[in-house]
Every structure is written in structure tokens, then in C-alpha cells.
Coordinates of C-alpha atoms and ligand atoms in Angstrom, one line a residue:
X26 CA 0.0 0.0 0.0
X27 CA 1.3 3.1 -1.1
X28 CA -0.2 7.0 0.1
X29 CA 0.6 9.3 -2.4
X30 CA 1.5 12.6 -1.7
X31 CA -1.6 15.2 -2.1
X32 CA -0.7 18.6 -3.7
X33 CA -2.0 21.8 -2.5
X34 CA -3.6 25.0 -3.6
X35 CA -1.3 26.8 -5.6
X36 CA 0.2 23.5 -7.2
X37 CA 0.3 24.4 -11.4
X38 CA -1.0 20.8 -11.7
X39 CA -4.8 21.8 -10.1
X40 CA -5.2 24.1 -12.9
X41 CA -4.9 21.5 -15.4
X42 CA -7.1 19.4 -17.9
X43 CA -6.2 15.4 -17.0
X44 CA -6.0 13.3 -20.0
X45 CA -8.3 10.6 -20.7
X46 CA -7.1 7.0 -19.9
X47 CA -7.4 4.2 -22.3
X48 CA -8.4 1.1 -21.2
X49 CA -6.1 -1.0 -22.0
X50 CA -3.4 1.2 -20.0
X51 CA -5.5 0.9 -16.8
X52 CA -3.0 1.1 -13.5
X53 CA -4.4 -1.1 -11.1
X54 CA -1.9 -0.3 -8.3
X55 CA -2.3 3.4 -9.0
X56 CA -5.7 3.2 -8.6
X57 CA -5.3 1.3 -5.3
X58 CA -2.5 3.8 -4.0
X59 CA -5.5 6.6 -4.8
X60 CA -8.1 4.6 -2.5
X61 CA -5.7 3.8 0.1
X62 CA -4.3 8.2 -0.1
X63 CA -8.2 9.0 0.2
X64 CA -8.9 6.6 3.0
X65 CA -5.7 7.5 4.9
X66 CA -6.3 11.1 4.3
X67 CA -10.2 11.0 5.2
X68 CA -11.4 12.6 2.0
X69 CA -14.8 11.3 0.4
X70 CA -13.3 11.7 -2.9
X71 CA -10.4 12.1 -4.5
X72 CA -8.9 13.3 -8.2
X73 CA -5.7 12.2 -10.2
X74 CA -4.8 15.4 -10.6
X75 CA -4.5 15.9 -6.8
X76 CA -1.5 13.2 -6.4
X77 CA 0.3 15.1 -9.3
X78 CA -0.7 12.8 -12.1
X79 CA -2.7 14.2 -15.1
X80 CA -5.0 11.2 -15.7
X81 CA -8.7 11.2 -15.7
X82 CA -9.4 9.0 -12.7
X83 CA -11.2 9.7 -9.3
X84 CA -12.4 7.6 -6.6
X85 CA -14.8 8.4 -4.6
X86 CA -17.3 7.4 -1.4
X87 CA -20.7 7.8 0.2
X88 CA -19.3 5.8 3.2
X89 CA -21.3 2.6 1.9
X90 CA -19.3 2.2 -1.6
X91 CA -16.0 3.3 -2.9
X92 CA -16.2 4.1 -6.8
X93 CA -13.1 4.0 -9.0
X94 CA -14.1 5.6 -12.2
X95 CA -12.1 6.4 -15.4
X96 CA -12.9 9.0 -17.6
X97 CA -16.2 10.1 -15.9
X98 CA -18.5 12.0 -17.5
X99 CA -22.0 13.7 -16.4
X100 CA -24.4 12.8 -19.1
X101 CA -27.7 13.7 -17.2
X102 CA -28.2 16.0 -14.3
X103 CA -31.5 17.7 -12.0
X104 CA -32.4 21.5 -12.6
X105 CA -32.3 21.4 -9.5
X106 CA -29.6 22.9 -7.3
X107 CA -28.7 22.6 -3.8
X108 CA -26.0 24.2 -1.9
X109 CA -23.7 22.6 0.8
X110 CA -20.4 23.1 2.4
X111 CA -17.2 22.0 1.0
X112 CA -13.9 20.8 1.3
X113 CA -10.7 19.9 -0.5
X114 CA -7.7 17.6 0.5
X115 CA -6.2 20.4 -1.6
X116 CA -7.3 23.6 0.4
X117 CA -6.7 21.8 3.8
X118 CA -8.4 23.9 6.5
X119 CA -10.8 25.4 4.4
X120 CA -14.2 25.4 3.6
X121 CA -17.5 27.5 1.6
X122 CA -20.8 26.3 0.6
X123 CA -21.3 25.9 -3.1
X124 CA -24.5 25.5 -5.4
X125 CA -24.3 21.5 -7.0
X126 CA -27.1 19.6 -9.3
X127 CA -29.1 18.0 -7.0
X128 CA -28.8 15.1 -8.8
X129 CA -26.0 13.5 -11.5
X130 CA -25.6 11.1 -13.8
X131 CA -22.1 10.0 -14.1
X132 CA -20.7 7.1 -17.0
X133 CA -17.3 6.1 -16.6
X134 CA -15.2 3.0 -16.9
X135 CA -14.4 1.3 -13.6
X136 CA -11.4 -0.5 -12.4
X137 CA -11.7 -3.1 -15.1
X138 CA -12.2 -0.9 -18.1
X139 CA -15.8 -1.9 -17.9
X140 CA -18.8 1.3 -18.4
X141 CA -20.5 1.7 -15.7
X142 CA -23.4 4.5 -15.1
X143 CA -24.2 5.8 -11.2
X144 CA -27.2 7.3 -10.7
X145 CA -26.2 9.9 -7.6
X146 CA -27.6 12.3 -5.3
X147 CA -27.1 13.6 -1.9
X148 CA -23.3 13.1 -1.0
X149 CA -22.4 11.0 -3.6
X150 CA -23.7 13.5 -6.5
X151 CA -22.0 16.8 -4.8
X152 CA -18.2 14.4 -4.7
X153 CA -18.5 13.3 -8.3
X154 CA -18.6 16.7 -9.5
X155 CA -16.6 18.2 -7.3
X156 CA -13.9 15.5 -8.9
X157 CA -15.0 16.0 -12.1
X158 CA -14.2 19.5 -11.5
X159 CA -11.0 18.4 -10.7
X160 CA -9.8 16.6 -14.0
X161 CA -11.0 20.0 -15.7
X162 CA -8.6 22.0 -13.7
X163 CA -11.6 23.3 -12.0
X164 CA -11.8 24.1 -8.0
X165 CA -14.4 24.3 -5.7
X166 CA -13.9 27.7 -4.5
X167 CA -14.6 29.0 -8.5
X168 CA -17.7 27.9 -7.7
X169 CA -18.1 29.8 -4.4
X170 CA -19.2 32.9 -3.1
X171 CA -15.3 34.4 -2.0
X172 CA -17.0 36.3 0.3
X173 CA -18.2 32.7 2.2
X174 CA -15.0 31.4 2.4
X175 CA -14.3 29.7 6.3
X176 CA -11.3 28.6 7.8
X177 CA -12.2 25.4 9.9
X178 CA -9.0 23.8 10.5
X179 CA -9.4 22.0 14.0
X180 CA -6.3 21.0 14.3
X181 CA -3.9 23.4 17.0
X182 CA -0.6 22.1 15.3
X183 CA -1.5 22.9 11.2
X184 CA -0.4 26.5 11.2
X185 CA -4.2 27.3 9.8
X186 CA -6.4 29.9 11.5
X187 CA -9.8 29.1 13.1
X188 CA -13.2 29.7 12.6
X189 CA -12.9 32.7 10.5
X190 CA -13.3 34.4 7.2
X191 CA -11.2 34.1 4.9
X192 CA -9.7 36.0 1.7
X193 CA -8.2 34.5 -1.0
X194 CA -5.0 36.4 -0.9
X195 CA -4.4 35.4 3.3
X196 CA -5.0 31.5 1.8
X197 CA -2.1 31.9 -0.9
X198 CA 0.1 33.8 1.5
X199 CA -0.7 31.1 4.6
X200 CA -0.6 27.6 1.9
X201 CA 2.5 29.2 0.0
X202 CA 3.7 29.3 3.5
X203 CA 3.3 25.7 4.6
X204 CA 2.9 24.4 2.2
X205 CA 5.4 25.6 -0.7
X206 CA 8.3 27.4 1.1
X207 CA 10.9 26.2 -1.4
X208 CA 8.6 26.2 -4.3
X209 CA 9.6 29.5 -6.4
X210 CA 7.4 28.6 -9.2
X211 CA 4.4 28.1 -8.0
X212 CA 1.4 29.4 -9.5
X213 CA -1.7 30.9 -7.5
X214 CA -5.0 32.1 -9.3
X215 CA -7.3 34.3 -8.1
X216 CA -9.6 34.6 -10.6
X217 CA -12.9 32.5 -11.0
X218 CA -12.1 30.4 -13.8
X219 CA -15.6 30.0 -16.1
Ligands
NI1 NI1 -11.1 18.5 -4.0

């Protein structure tokens, strides 16, 4: 078992389109190693692009499956919007309520290179396209209202504030602190992305 390591906000590689994957160059250990990292990191889901590699995989929960999809795609989704808080293994400490289809739709290949269709709502619809998102480059906080941004970091030791607002500009100052000290090149956008 192998935990990869997860980038964070500011990493060029977020901002990127993943590449599809054809079947017959499926990775079964690398889609293990991206179960076991979201496990051992307690994320629900979980994007290729977030350990660095520019694939279109994600894997994600609802606490009763696990999903390993390749090359998902949303072909049907609700009018219907609904806005809860979220979270990203790569804006640790962070959180802001964002507007999602109610419900999704999602084709993909699984594990075995096999199409599979989910039919999703509640938690398992607002993950897949927050991951989705993801292999497009896309973040949650684009979707956001900046002004509803809220650190939540629990967690005395992490260096992140508390319970408060925050700016995007304190974020890239505070993650290109911890997390990318030696990291000149680093790229942070500011700008909703459409
Ligand atoms: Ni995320």
C-alpha cells in the first residue's frame, strides 16, 4: 500500500485538464494507491490530478461504496440545485458552501475498463462533481461565493487559523507558507475560472 503525496492550492497541476485513460493502459496499483491516499487522508473523494498525475481517474465514497471511475463523464443531471459546504484535500483547513445539481448522472469506466453509469444524489452526486471538477482544472472555491470562504482547521498544530473568514489572498500567503516554502514557481490564481 502506497499513500501518495496530495498537492495543495497553488500546485500548477490543479489548474490542469487530466488526459483521458485508455483502457487498456489501466493502472491497477495506481488506482489502489489513490483509495488507500483518500482513506488514509479522510477525504470522500479524490482526483488524479490531486497526487500530481494528469489522468482522468477519481475515486470516490458515500461511506457505503467506494467508486473508482475512469474518464467520468455527467451525461444527465437535475435542474435542481442545492448548496452545501465543501472541502478539498487540496485547500486543507478550508471550507464555503457551493450550489451542485441536486442530482447526477455519471458514465465512466471502472477498475476493469468496464462502463458503468451511477445514478447519484445527496453526497455522492455533490463528490463526483466536485472530482470532475477536478480533471478539468476546476476548484471548488470557482464555484463559491469568495466572500463565504471559512477557515475550519481543527487542528492546533497545522499553522491554519480558526473559525474565520477568509480572503483568498491570506490563503495563498498562509498555503504558500506551509505548504510551498521552497517552491519558487508556484502558481496561484485568483480569478474564478468560467
Ligand atoms: Ni477536491
Amino acid at each position: 500500500m502506497a499513500i501518495l503525496d496530495v498537492i495543495k492550492y497553488g500546485h500548477p497541476t490543479l489548474r490542469k485538464v487530466a488526459e483521458p485513460v485508455k483502457p487498456d493502459e489501466i493502472d491497477k496499483q495506481f488506482l489502489k494507491d489513490m483509495l488507500d491516499t483518500m482513506l488514509a487522508e479522510d477525504g470522500v473523494g479524490l482526483a488524479a490530478n490531486q497526487v500530481n498525475v494528469l489522468q482522468r481517474v477519481i475515486v470516490v465514497t458515500d461511506y457505503e461504496h467506494t467508486y473508482t471511475l475512469l474518464n467520468p463523464e455527467i451525461i444527465a443531471y437535475s435542474e435542481n440545485m442545492e448548496t452545501g459546504n465543501e472541502g478539498c484535500l487540496s485547500l486543507p483547513g478550508l471550507q464555503a458552501p457551493v450550489p451542485r445539481h441536486e442530482k447526477v448522472v455519471v458514465r465512466a469506466l471502472n477498475e476493469n475498463g468496464e462502463q458503468v453509469e451511477i445514478n447519484a444524489k445527496g453526497l455522492l452526486a455533490i463528490v463526483l462533481q466536485h472530482e470532475i471538477d477536478h480533471l478539468n482544472g476546476k476548484l471548488y472555491i470557482d464555484r463559491a461565493d469568495l466572500t463565504s470562504l471559512q477557515w475550519v482547521d481543527n487542528d492546533p498544530e497545522s499553522g491554519l487559523p480558526l473559525n474565520k473568514d477568509a480572503l483568498l489572498d491570506e490563503i495563498q500567503a498562509i498555503y504558500h507558507e506551509l505548504f510551498h516554502q521552497n517552491k519558487s514557481s508556484v502558481v496561484f490564481e485568483s480569478q474564478r475560472k468560467e
